Amino acid sequence: MVIKPARNTTSITTSTTSHGEPYDALVLDAILRQSLVTVRTLGQRGMRVAALETSAFKLIPTFSSRWCQHSYIAPKYDQSDEPFVEYLKLFLQKNATRMLFTSADGTLEILRAHRAEFEPLTRLAIGNEAALEIATNKDQTLEIAHRLGLGVPEGVTLFSRAEVKEALKIIGLPAVVKPNESWLWGDQHGVRLDCALVATSDEAYQAVERLTQDGGSVLFQKFLTGRRESMSFLYANGEMYARFAQWAKRTQPQLGGTSVYRKSIAIPDDIGPQAELLIREINLDGYSEVEFRRDADGKPYLMEINPRLSASVEVAVRAGVDFPYLMYQWAMGERIDHINSYQTDKWMRFLEGDMRTTLQALQEQGRPGVTDAREALLGFFGSFFVPCNYDYVDIHDPVPAWVAAQNLAYRWNFNRKEKLARRDK
């Protein structure tokens, strides 16, 4: 079976061709899972939706969705955002588009930086700038959370490798090193920064050096071992329109990356009010996800705020909280639906990510936070016997799941060949 995943894909050279009818939405970052969810939920409501990605890689599941009207490949923005910005502006001038969705830190920062240029052309589904300035900076977020009485992990802010020695004395090991801002523009390029778990002083020095080499700062925090739970909201005009809670049983990487096996849960009595208080204090309108990690005694500590559509949002949609559609209503200035309840105990699984986190557990036995090998294997295989929905899989839109499987097979084969080539050198 031959699949053409990038149906109606338009390349850089021809992307400004108008397709007649206006788009209700253009979804950026098409390669991400949440972008596929957005295309599906809006398309099922009869909207015309297009998707855009900066990668020329052909196997992009969102492009193959039956509800994706057209697919576009834009210039990359990791070296300079100027080509991407000019492309997007020209696209919006040629193709009437009611609103833009973003799902990645990089495109969020671009839309923020060029808001004045894009807002005359379309609606942006992003929060107000004052709130985003706080939400995208962990230092500022934690400072406000501490003032409000929320649990904040013990930690110190570092700007260079030279400060690690003192941080080790204060926090100890193991520890977590987090960039204060997930997307950082260096002198020559933009870079997405991820947190790192460090178990030795050498690892601490290396992590801090890597995460501060382009400028910026990091948080050196105490490592917490309890459950990871999060609250998601749709907030606007001083009113909360939707609330949703989930528990990430497994993440990739295990430290606390993207959720790969998660469940909808009732709003916890502690983090529910705490997260809402924080969102109201910051006045962060639109969609946001507030993440917490519990310690060994069950006390919750704030990790971060994610002010864009998160990869785990599909479990909320499946449970009855259609955040992409609520965001559309909000950004378009329409009446926003109030969602007062949802289904709990709805499981959602990202199979590729779950495979990776299980393999990682087997390879990193003995490291802090890594699941025991037997427990990891039992958890992975046992999850097949639990009623569960899977990312990409939708009986009404089957092709993206097949494309995602092809994508996985291609990348695993490519990585295997690269390893063999390095071994043979």
Tab-separated table of C-alpha atoms in Angstrom:
chain	number	residue	atom	x	y	z
A	1	MET	CA	0.000	0.000	0.000
A	2	VAL	CA	1.453	3.333	-1.035
A	3	ILE	CA	0.503	6.347	1.038
A	4	LYS	CA	0.869	9.959	-0.013
A	5	PRO	CA	0.927	11.535	3.441
A	6	ALA	CA	1.508	15.083	2.295
A	7	ARG	CA	-1.706	15.339	0.320
A	8	ASN	CA	-1.979	18.692	-1.450
A	9	THR	CA	1.393	19.686	-0.039
A	10	THR	CA	2.606	23.044	-1.249
A	11	SER	CA	6.319	23.736	-1.237
A	12	ILE	CA	8.189	26.945	-0.480
A	13	THR	CA	8.234	28.054	-4.093
A	14	THR	CA	4.473	27.776	-4.707
A	15	SER	CA	3.015	28.277	-1.250
A	16	THR	CA	1.604	31.721	-1.942
A	17	THR	CA	-0.946	30.403	-4.418
A	18	SER	CA	-4.441	31.193	-3.154
A	19	HIS	CA	-6.839	28.252	-2.797
A	20	GLY	CA	-10.032	30.284	-3.023
A	21	GLU	CA	-12.154	29.754	0.089
A	22	PRO	CA	-10.691	31.081	3.332
A	23	TYR	CA	-9.227	28.769	5.904
A	24	ASP	CA	-10.855	28.740	9.304
A	25	ALA	CA	-7.482	27.855	10.796
A	26	LEU	CA	-3.862	27.297	9.872
A	27	VAL	CA	-2.188	24.854	12.267
A	28	LEU	CA	1.559	25.346	12.618
A	29	ASP	CA	3.992	22.633	13.780
A	30	ALA	CA	2.149	19.938	11.848
A	31	ILE	CA	4.591	17.204	12.848
A	32	LEU	CA	3.418	17.357	16.469
A	33	ARG	CA	0.652	15.129	17.836
A	34	GLN	CA	-1.401	18.014	19.195
A	35	SER	CA	-1.490	19.560	15.739
A	36	LEU	CA	-3.152	16.445	14.347
A	37	VAL	CA	-5.691	16.581	17.184
A	38	THR	CA	-6.440	20.218	16.316
A	39	VAL	CA	-6.908	19.500	12.605
A	40	ARG	CA	-9.221	16.597	13.385
A	41	THR	CA	-11.431	18.282	15.939
A	42	LEU	CA	-11.895	21.444	13.864
A	43	GLY	CA	-12.339	19.485	10.643
A	44	GLN	CA	-15.022	17.306	12.191
A	45	ARG	CA	-16.938	20.498	12.929
A	46	GLY	CA	-16.981	21.371	9.241
A	47	MET	CA	-14.130	23.879	9.269
A	48	ARG	CA	-11.545	24.288	6.543
A	49	VAL	CA	-8.159	23.627	8.123
A	50	ALA	CA	-4.649	23.721	6.658
A	51	ALA	CA	-1.402	22.594	8.277
A	52	LEU	CA	2.156	23.888	8.030
A	53	GLU	CA	5.525	22.415	8.936
A	54	THR	CA	9.124	23.508	8.479
A	55	SER	CA	10.473	20.013	7.832
A	56	ALA	CA	10.618	18.607	4.307
A	57	PHE	CA	10.236	15.106	5.752
A	58	LYS	CA	7.401	13.443	3.820
A	59	LEU	CA	5.952	11.235	6.552
A	60	ILE	CA	3.964	13.775	8.561
A	61	PRO	CA	0.745	12.212	9.902
A	62	THR	CA	-1.180	15.499	10.107
A	63	PHE	CA	-0.737	16.065	6.372
A	64	SER	CA	-2.528	12.786	5.642
A	65	SER	CA	-5.616	13.542	7.718
A	66	ARG	CA	-8.866	13.568	5.769
A	67	TRP	CA	-9.612	16.939	7.378
A	68	CYS	CA	-6.370	18.621	6.314
A	69	GLN	CA	-7.371	20.719	3.288
A	70	HIS	CA	-3.829	21.671	2.297
A	71	SER	CA	-0.325	21.099	3.621
A	72	TYR	CA	2.514	23.586	3.469
A	73	ILE	CA	6.285	23.385	3.931
A	74	ALA	CA	7.841	26.628	5.185
A	75	PRO	CA	11.500	27.603	5.699
A	76	LYS	CA	13.125	26.466	8.924
A	77	TYR	CA	13.626	29.044	11.655
A	78	ASP	CA	16.400	27.504	13.777
A	79	GLN	CA	19.130	29.627	12.148
A	80	SER	CA	17.092	32.792	11.563
A	81	ASP	CA	13.375	33.480	11.908
A	82	GLU	CA	13.299	35.995	9.054
A	83	PRO	CA	12.618	33.538	6.155
A	84	PHE	CA	9.864	31.842	8.168
A	85	VAL	CA	8.270	35.163	9.124
A	86	GLU	CA	8.311	36.451	5.548
A	87	TYR	CA	6.887	33.177	4.273
A	88	LEU	CA	4.057	33.211	6.816
A	89	LYS	CA	3.220	36.875	6.182
A	90	LEU	CA	3.076	36.300	2.430
A	91	PHE	CA	0.947	33.207	2.958
A	92	LEU	CA	-1.571	35.139	5.077
A	93	GLN	CA	-1.708	37.942	2.522
A	94	LYS	CA	-2.484	35.482	-0.282
A	95	ASN	CA	-4.713	33.058	1.654
A	96	ALA	CA	-7.474	34.437	3.841
A	97	THR	CA	-7.001	32.670	7.197
A	98	ARG	CA	-9.160	33.364	10.220
A	99	MET	CA	-6.688	32.209	12.870
A	100	LEU	CA	-3.337	30.558	13.642
A	101	PHE	CA	-2.634	27.733	16.078
A	102	THR	CA	0.849	27.111	17.457
A	103	SER	CA	2.061	24.056	19.368
A	104	ALA	CA	5.836	24.518	19.664
A	105	ASP	CA	8.005	26.800	21.768
A	106	GLY	CA	9.849	28.088	18.695
A	107	THR	CA	6.776	29.205	16.741
A	108	LEU	CA	5.219	30.631	19.909
A	109	GLU	CA	8.278	32.846	20.371
A	110	ILE	CA	8.160	33.921	16.723
A	111	LEU	CA	4.485	34.886	16.937
A	112	ARG	CA	5.191	36.821	20.134
A	113	ALA	CA	8.122	38.675	18.598
A	114	HIS	CA	6.180	39.569	15.438
A	115	ARG	CA	2.702	39.902	16.910
A	116	ALA	CA	2.236	43.419	15.514
A	117	GLU	CA	2.942	42.145	11.982
A	118	PHE	CA	0.638	39.110	12.154
A	119	GLU	CA	-2.367	40.481	14.050
A	120	PRO	CA	-3.584	42.679	11.150
A	121	LEU	CA	-3.605	39.534	8.974
A	122	THR	CA	-5.214	36.914	11.248
A	123	ARG	CA	-6.184	36.006	14.821
A	124	LEU	CA	-3.480	34.438	17.008
A	125	ALA	CA	-4.443	31.740	19.502
A	126	ILE	CA	-1.862	32.871	22.059
A	127	GLY	CA	-2.188	34.683	25.369
A	128	ASN	CA	-1.536	38.316	26.162
A	129	GLU	CA	2.110	39.359	26.145
A	130	ALA	CA	2.391	40.352	29.806
A	131	ALA	CA	1.197	36.920	30.920
A	132	LEU	CA	3.328	35.055	28.369
A	133	GLU	CA	6.417	36.904	29.572
A	134	ILE	CA	5.863	35.300	32.976
A	135	ALA	CA	4.597	31.902	31.870
A	136	THR	CA	7.558	31.219	29.560
A	137	ASN	CA	10.099	32.063	32.259
A	138	LYS	CA	10.305	29.504	35.058
A	139	ASP	CA	12.066	31.878	37.441
A	140	GLN	CA	9.277	34.443	37.242
A	141	THR	CA	6.581	31.752	37.418
A	142	LEU	CA	8.040	30.148	40.529
A	143	GLU	CA	8.534	33.517	42.206
A	144	ILE	CA	4.838	34.329	41.833
A	145	ALA	CA	3.850	30.790	42.869
A	146	HIS	CA	5.942	31.090	46.019
A	147	ARG	CA	4.277	34.394	46.854
A	148	LEU	CA	0.856	32.753	46.438
A	149	GLY	CA	1.791	29.920	48.779
A	150	LEU	CA	2.194	27.136	46.210
A	151	GLY	CA	4.834	24.465	46.708
A	152	VAL	CA	8.024	25.374	44.852
A	153	PRO	CA	10.958	22.926	44.537
A	154	GLU	CA	14.103	23.873	46.406
A	155	GLY	CA	16.474	25.298	43.834
A	156	VAL	CA	18.914	27.975	42.756
A	157	THR	CA	19.363	29.929	39.533
A	158	LEU	CA	22.659	29.491	37.678
A	159	PHE	CA	24.127	31.445	34.779
A	160	SER	CA	27.325	29.506	34.164
A	161	ARG	CA	29.317	26.359	34.886
A	162	ALA	CA	31.337	28.267	37.485
A	163	GLU	CA	28.337	28.378	39.842
A	164	VAL	CA	27.727	24.614	39.898
A	165	LYS	CA	30.011	23.903	42.865
A	166	GLU	CA	27.977	26.129	45.187
A	167	ALA	CA	24.690	24.731	43.837
A	168	LEU	CA	25.834	21.191	44.650
A	169	LYS	CA	26.471	22.244	48.238
A	170	ILE	CA	22.979	23.720	48.560
A	171	ILE	CA	20.836	21.242	46.609
A	172	GLY	CA	22.922	18.078	46.477
A	173	LEU	CA	22.440	15.127	44.128
A	174	PRO	CA	20.503	13.856	42.313
A	175	ALA	CA	19.174	17.116	40.922
A	176	VAL	CA	17.299	18.455	37.919
A	177	VAL	CA	18.755	21.138	35.654
A	178	LYS	CA	16.086	23.123	33.804
A	179	PRO	CA	16.446	25.997	31.347
A	180	ASN	CA	14.556	29.046	32.559
A	181	GLU	CA	13.201	29.452	29.036
A	182	SER	CA	12.570	26.442	26.806
A	183	TRP	CA	13.325	28.304	23.562
A	184	LEU	CA	16.341	30.561	23.375
A	185	TRP	CA	17.653	32.715	20.554
A	186	GLY	CA	21.445	32.618	20.546
A	187	ASP	CA	23.753	34.853	18.529
A	188	GLN	CA	23.426	32.763	15.405
A	189	HIS	CA	20.504	30.389	15.919
A	190	GLY	CA	17.440	29.390	17.899
A	191	VAL	CA	17.516	26.308	20.091
A	192	ARG	CA	14.985	24.197	22.003
A	193	LEU	CA	16.320	23.398	25.483
A	194	ASP	CA	15.307	20.381	27.569
A	195	CYS	CA	15.851	19.621	31.233
A	196	ALA	CA	18.387	17.068	32.453
A	197	LEU	CA	18.604	14.765	35.463
A	198	VAL	CA	22.099	14.730	36.934
A	199	ALA	CA	23.350	12.084	39.333
A	200	THR	CA	27.046	13.014	39.539
A	201	SER	CA	28.966	16.267	39.796
A	202	ASP	CA	30.457	15.711	36.323
A	203	GLU	CA	26.956	15.387	34.861
A	204	ALA	CA	25.913	18.565	36.676
A	205	TYR	CA	28.813	20.568	35.249
A	206	GLN	CA	28.176	19.240	31.731
A	207	ALA	CA	24.427	19.897	31.841
A	208	VAL	CA	24.776	23.460	33.101
A	209	GLU	CA	27.486	24.225	30.553
A	210	ARG	CA	25.361	22.840	27.700
A	211	LEU	CA	22.210	24.685	28.728
A	212	THR	CA	23.897	28.048	29.299
A	213	GLN	CA	26.285	28.103	26.328
A	214	ASP	CA	23.852	30.221	24.264
A	215	GLY	CA	23.151	32.595	27.142
A	216	GLY	CA	20.229	32.505	29.522
A	217	SER	CA	20.054	30.733	32.860
A	218	VAL	CA	19.024	27.437	34.425
A	219	LEU	CA	17.281	26.275	37.559
A	220	PHE	CA	19.216	23.724	39.617
A	221	GLN	CA	16.447	21.972	41.555
A	222	LYS	CA	15.931	19.173	44.023
A	223	PHE	CA	14.839	15.938	42.316
A	224	LEU	CA	11.273	14.879	43.194
A	225	THR	CA	10.163	11.263	42.836
A	226	GLY	CA	6.349	11.349	43.090
A	227	ARG	CA	3.483	11.449	40.611
A	228	ARG	CA	3.385	13.947	37.785
A	229	GLU	CA	-0.038	15.577	37.507
A	230	SER	CA	-1.210	18.560	35.509
A	231	MET	CA	-4.137	20.908	35.192
A	232	SER	CA	-5.328	22.383	31.885
A	233	PHE	CA	-7.513	25.469	31.557
A	234	LEU	CA	-9.332	27.684	29.112
A	235	TYR	CA	-9.426	31.090	30.759
A	236	ALA	CA	-10.597	34.402	29.305
A	237	ASN	CA	-11.961	37.750	30.496
A	238	GLY	CA	-11.579	36.786	34.150
A	239	GLU	CA	-13.661	33.627	33.709
A	240	MET	CA	-12.684	29.958	33.721
A	241	TYR	CA	-14.481	28.123	30.910
A	242	ALA	CA	-12.908	24.668	31.228
A	243	ARG	CA	-10.790	22.721	33.697
A	244	PHE	CA	-9.163	19.327	33.175
A	245	ALA	CA	-6.739	17.179	35.155
A	246	GLN	CA	-4.539	14.274	34.123
A	247	TRP	CA	-1.928	11.964	35.572
A	248	ALA	CA	1.100	11.010	33.498
A	249	LYS	CA	1.949	7.483	34.587
A	250	ARG	CA	4.858	7.266	32.136
A	251	THR	CA	6.781	9.960	30.304
A	252	GLN	CA	9.577	10.038	27.749
A	253	PRO	CA	12.176	10.641	28.964
A	254	GLN	CA	11.298	9.268	32.386
A	255	LEU	CA	12.429	12.425	34.165
A	256	GLY	CA	9.332	14.252	32.992
A	257	GLY	CA	9.298	14.690	29.256
A	258	THR	CA	6.222	14.254	27.099
A	259	SER	CA	3.397	12.107	28.502
A	260	VAL	CA	3.267	8.706	26.828
A	261	TYR	CA	0.769	6.922	29.092
A	262	ARG	CA	-1.693	9.180	30.847
A	263	LYS	CA	-5.154	9.166	32.390
A	264	SER	CA	-7.889	11.722	32.941
A	265	ILE	CA	-8.522	12.188	36.649
A	266	ALA	CA	-10.898	14.163	38.836
A	267	ILE	CA	-9.553	17.593	39.694
A	268	PRO	CA	-7.369	17.106	42.801
A	269	ASP	CA	-8.376	19.106	45.849
A	270	ASP	CA	-4.880	20.575	46.201
A	271	ILE	CA	-3.456	21.319	42.750
A	272	GLY	CA	-6.794	22.281	41.187
A	273	PRO	CA	-7.321	25.461	43.249
A	274	GLN	CA	-3.567	26.182	43.306
A	275	ALA	CA	-3.209	26.071	39.526
A	276	GLU	CA	-6.327	28.169	38.979
A	277	LEU	CA	-5.108	30.759	41.482
A	278	LEU	CA	-1.822	31.011	39.577
A	279	ILE	CA	-3.498	31.409	36.170
A	280	ARG	CA	-5.789	34.115	37.520
A	281	GLU	CA	-2.901	35.930	39.193
A	282	ILE	CA	-0.887	35.963	35.967
A	283	ASN	CA	-4.050	36.619	33.923
A	284	LEU	CA	-2.963	34.062	31.336
A	285	ASP	CA	-5.791	33.952	28.815
A	286	GLY	CA	-6.402	31.143	26.359
A	287	TYR	CA	-5.171	27.592	26.886
A	288	SER	CA	-2.570	26.666	29.465
A	289	GLU	CA	-1.294	23.540	31.175
A	290	VAL	CA	0.110	23.780	34.700
A	291	GLU	CA	2.399	20.899	35.680
A	292	PHE	CA	3.090	19.606	39.176
A	293	ARG	CA	5.336	16.911	40.586
A	294	ARG	CA	4.698	15.355	43.988
A	295	ASP	CA	7.380	14.383	46.462
A	296	ALA	CA	7.627	11.020	48.226
A	297	ASP	CA	5.023	12.198	50.778
A	298	GLY	CA	2.543	13.303	48.118
A	299	LYS	CA	3.016	17.064	48.490
A	300	PRO	CA	2.670	18.832	45.108
A	301	TYR	CA	5.311	21.206	43.770
A	302	LEU	CA	4.867	23.449	40.761
A	303	MET	CA	7.067	22.564	37.792
A	304	GLU	CA	6.034	24.953	35.025
A	305	ILE	CA	3.260	26.513	32.968
A	306	ASN	CA	2.882	25.500	29.336
A	307	PRO	CA	1.055	28.379	27.545
A	308	ARG	CA	0.443	26.538	24.260
A	309	LEU	CA	-1.287	23.352	23.145
A	310	SER	CA	0.551	20.476	24.799
A	311	ALA	CA	1.307	17.041	23.372
A	312	SER	CA	-0.960	15.389	25.942
A	313	VAL	CA	-4.090	17.377	24.998
A	314	GLU	CA	-5.783	14.486	23.175
A	315	VAL	CA	-6.704	12.756	26.435
A	316	ALA	CA	-8.692	15.873	27.357
A	317	VAL	CA	-10.424	15.917	23.966
A	318	ARG	CA	-11.309	12.224	24.244
A	319	ALA	CA	-12.613	12.803	27.759
A	320	GLY	CA	-14.944	15.567	26.592
A	321	VAL	CA	-12.948	18.820	26.864
A	322	ASP	CA	-12.285	19.996	23.319
A	323	PHE	CA	-9.568	22.538	24.048
A	324	PRO	CA	-8.674	23.269	20.381
A	325	TYR	CA	-12.276	24.222	19.630
A	326	LEU	CA	-12.529	26.291	22.816
A	327	MET	CA	-9.341	28.073	21.746
A	328	TYR	CA	-10.916	28.768	18.370
A	329	GLN	CA	-14.005	30.272	20.006
A	330	TRP	CA	-11.822	32.393	22.283
A	331	ALA	CA	-9.442	33.655	19.614
A	332	MET	CA	-12.301	34.472	17.236
A	333	GLY	CA	-14.181	36.429	19.895
A	334	GLU	CA	-17.136	34.048	19.791
A	335	ARG	CA	-19.202	32.833	22.723
A	336	ILE	CA	-17.086	30.246	24.560
A	337	ASP	CA	-18.712	27.016	25.717
A	338	HIS	CA	-18.567	26.249	29.434
A	339	ILE	CA	-17.348	22.700	30.109
A	340	ASN	CA	-18.333	21.667	33.617
A	341	SER	CA	-17.602	17.929	33.545
A	342	TYR	CA	-15.635	15.284	31.692
A	343	GLN	CA	-14.974	11.546	31.774
A	344	THR	CA	-12.377	10.380	34.265
A	345	ASP	CA	-10.253	7.213	34.021
A	346	LYS	CA	-9.821	7.640	30.261
A	347	TRP	CA	-6.420	6.239	29.303
A	348	MET	CA	-4.384	7.575	26.374
A	349	ARG	CA	-1.160	6.044	25.073
A	350	PHE	CA	1.567	7.249	22.725
A	351	LEU	CA	2.943	3.851	21.747
A	352	GLU	CA	6.220	4.978	20.166
A	353	GLY	CA	7.062	7.098	23.193
A	354	ASP	CA	6.130	4.261	25.530
A	355	MET	CA	8.452	1.930	23.644
A	356	ARG	CA	11.280	4.444	23.946
A	357	THR	CA	10.806	5.061	27.664
A	358	THR	CA	10.728	1.302	28.329
A	359	LEU	CA	13.966	0.774	26.399
A	360	GLN	CA	15.505	3.704	28.235
A	361	ALA	CA	14.545	2.140	31.565
A	362	LEU	CA	16.270	-1.103	30.572
A	363	GLN	CA	19.413	0.753	29.467
A	364	GLU	CA	19.671	3.055	32.487
A	365	GLN	CA	19.061	0.718	35.398
A	366	GLY	CA	20.290	2.124	38.693
A	367	ARG	CA	19.934	5.790	37.786
A	368	PRO	CA	17.665	7.975	39.937
A	369	GLY	CA	14.056	7.989	38.795
A	370	VAL	CA	14.477	5.015	36.436
A	371	THR	CA	11.873	2.275	36.802
A	372	ASP	CA	13.042	-1.212	37.746
A	373	ALA	CA	13.472	-3.396	34.624
A	374	ARG	CA	10.857	-5.958	35.649
A	375	GLU	CA	8.360	-3.259	36.561
A	376	ALA	CA	9.031	-1.416	33.295
A	377	LEU	CA	8.414	-4.512	31.178
A	378	LEU	CA	5.313	-5.539	33.115
A	379	GLY	CA	3.957	-2.003	32.853
A	380	PHE	CA	4.579	-1.768	29.115
A	381	PHE	CA	3.053	-5.127	28.147
A	382	GLY	CA	0.332	-4.977	30.785
A	383	SER	CA	-0.958	-1.720	29.333
A	384	PHE	CA	-2.096	-3.578	26.210
A	385	PHE	CA	-4.775	-5.229	28.367
A	386	VAL	CA	-6.138	-1.921	29.687
A	387	PRO	CA	-8.936	-0.232	27.663
A	388	CYS	CA	-7.114	2.671	26.116
A	389	ASN	CA	-7.083	5.129	23.217
A	390	TYR	CA	-3.907	5.550	21.194
A	391	ASP	CA	-2.378	8.715	19.767
A	392	TYR	CA	-2.815	8.929	15.967
A	393	VAL	CA	-5.472	6.173	15.931
A	394	ASP	CA	-8.965	7.246	14.870
A	395	ILE	CA	-11.362	4.937	13.035
A	396	HIS	CA	-12.835	7.938	11.208
A	397	ASP	CA	-9.396	9.104	10.063
A	398	PRO	CA	-7.199	5.975	9.780
A	399	VAL	CA	-4.391	7.092	7.457
A	400	PRO	CA	-2.393	9.213	9.962
A	401	ALA	CA	-1.845	6.155	12.175
A	402	TRP	CA	-0.434	4.230	9.217
A	403	VAL	CA	1.799	7.155	8.284
A	404	ALA	CA	3.014	7.397	11.902
A	405	ALA	CA	3.908	3.690	11.780
A	406	GLN	CA	5.820	4.210	8.530
A	407	ASN	CA	7.537	7.194	10.096
A	408	LEU	CA	8.648	5.114	13.073
A	409	ALA	CA	9.915	2.263	10.895
A	410	TYR	CA	11.843	4.676	8.687
A	411	ARG	CA	13.527	6.447	11.606
A	412	TRP	CA	14.434	3.246	13.443
A	413	ASN	CA	15.940	1.793	10.269
A	414	PHE	CA	17.815	5.049	9.589
A	415	ASN	CA	19.223	5.121	13.132
A	416	ARG	CA	20.251	1.454	12.879
A	417	LYS	CA	22.163	2.125	9.659
A	418	GLU	CA	23.879	5.129	11.213
A	419	LYS	CA	25.009	3.066	14.207
A	420	LEU	CA	26.373	0.353	11.903
A	421	ALA	CA	28.202	2.957	9.842
A	422	ARG	CA	29.816	4.459	12.946
A	423	ARG	CA	30.799	1.012	14.197
A	424	ASP	CA	32.427	0.119	10.873
A	425	LYS	CA	34.579	3.294	10.788
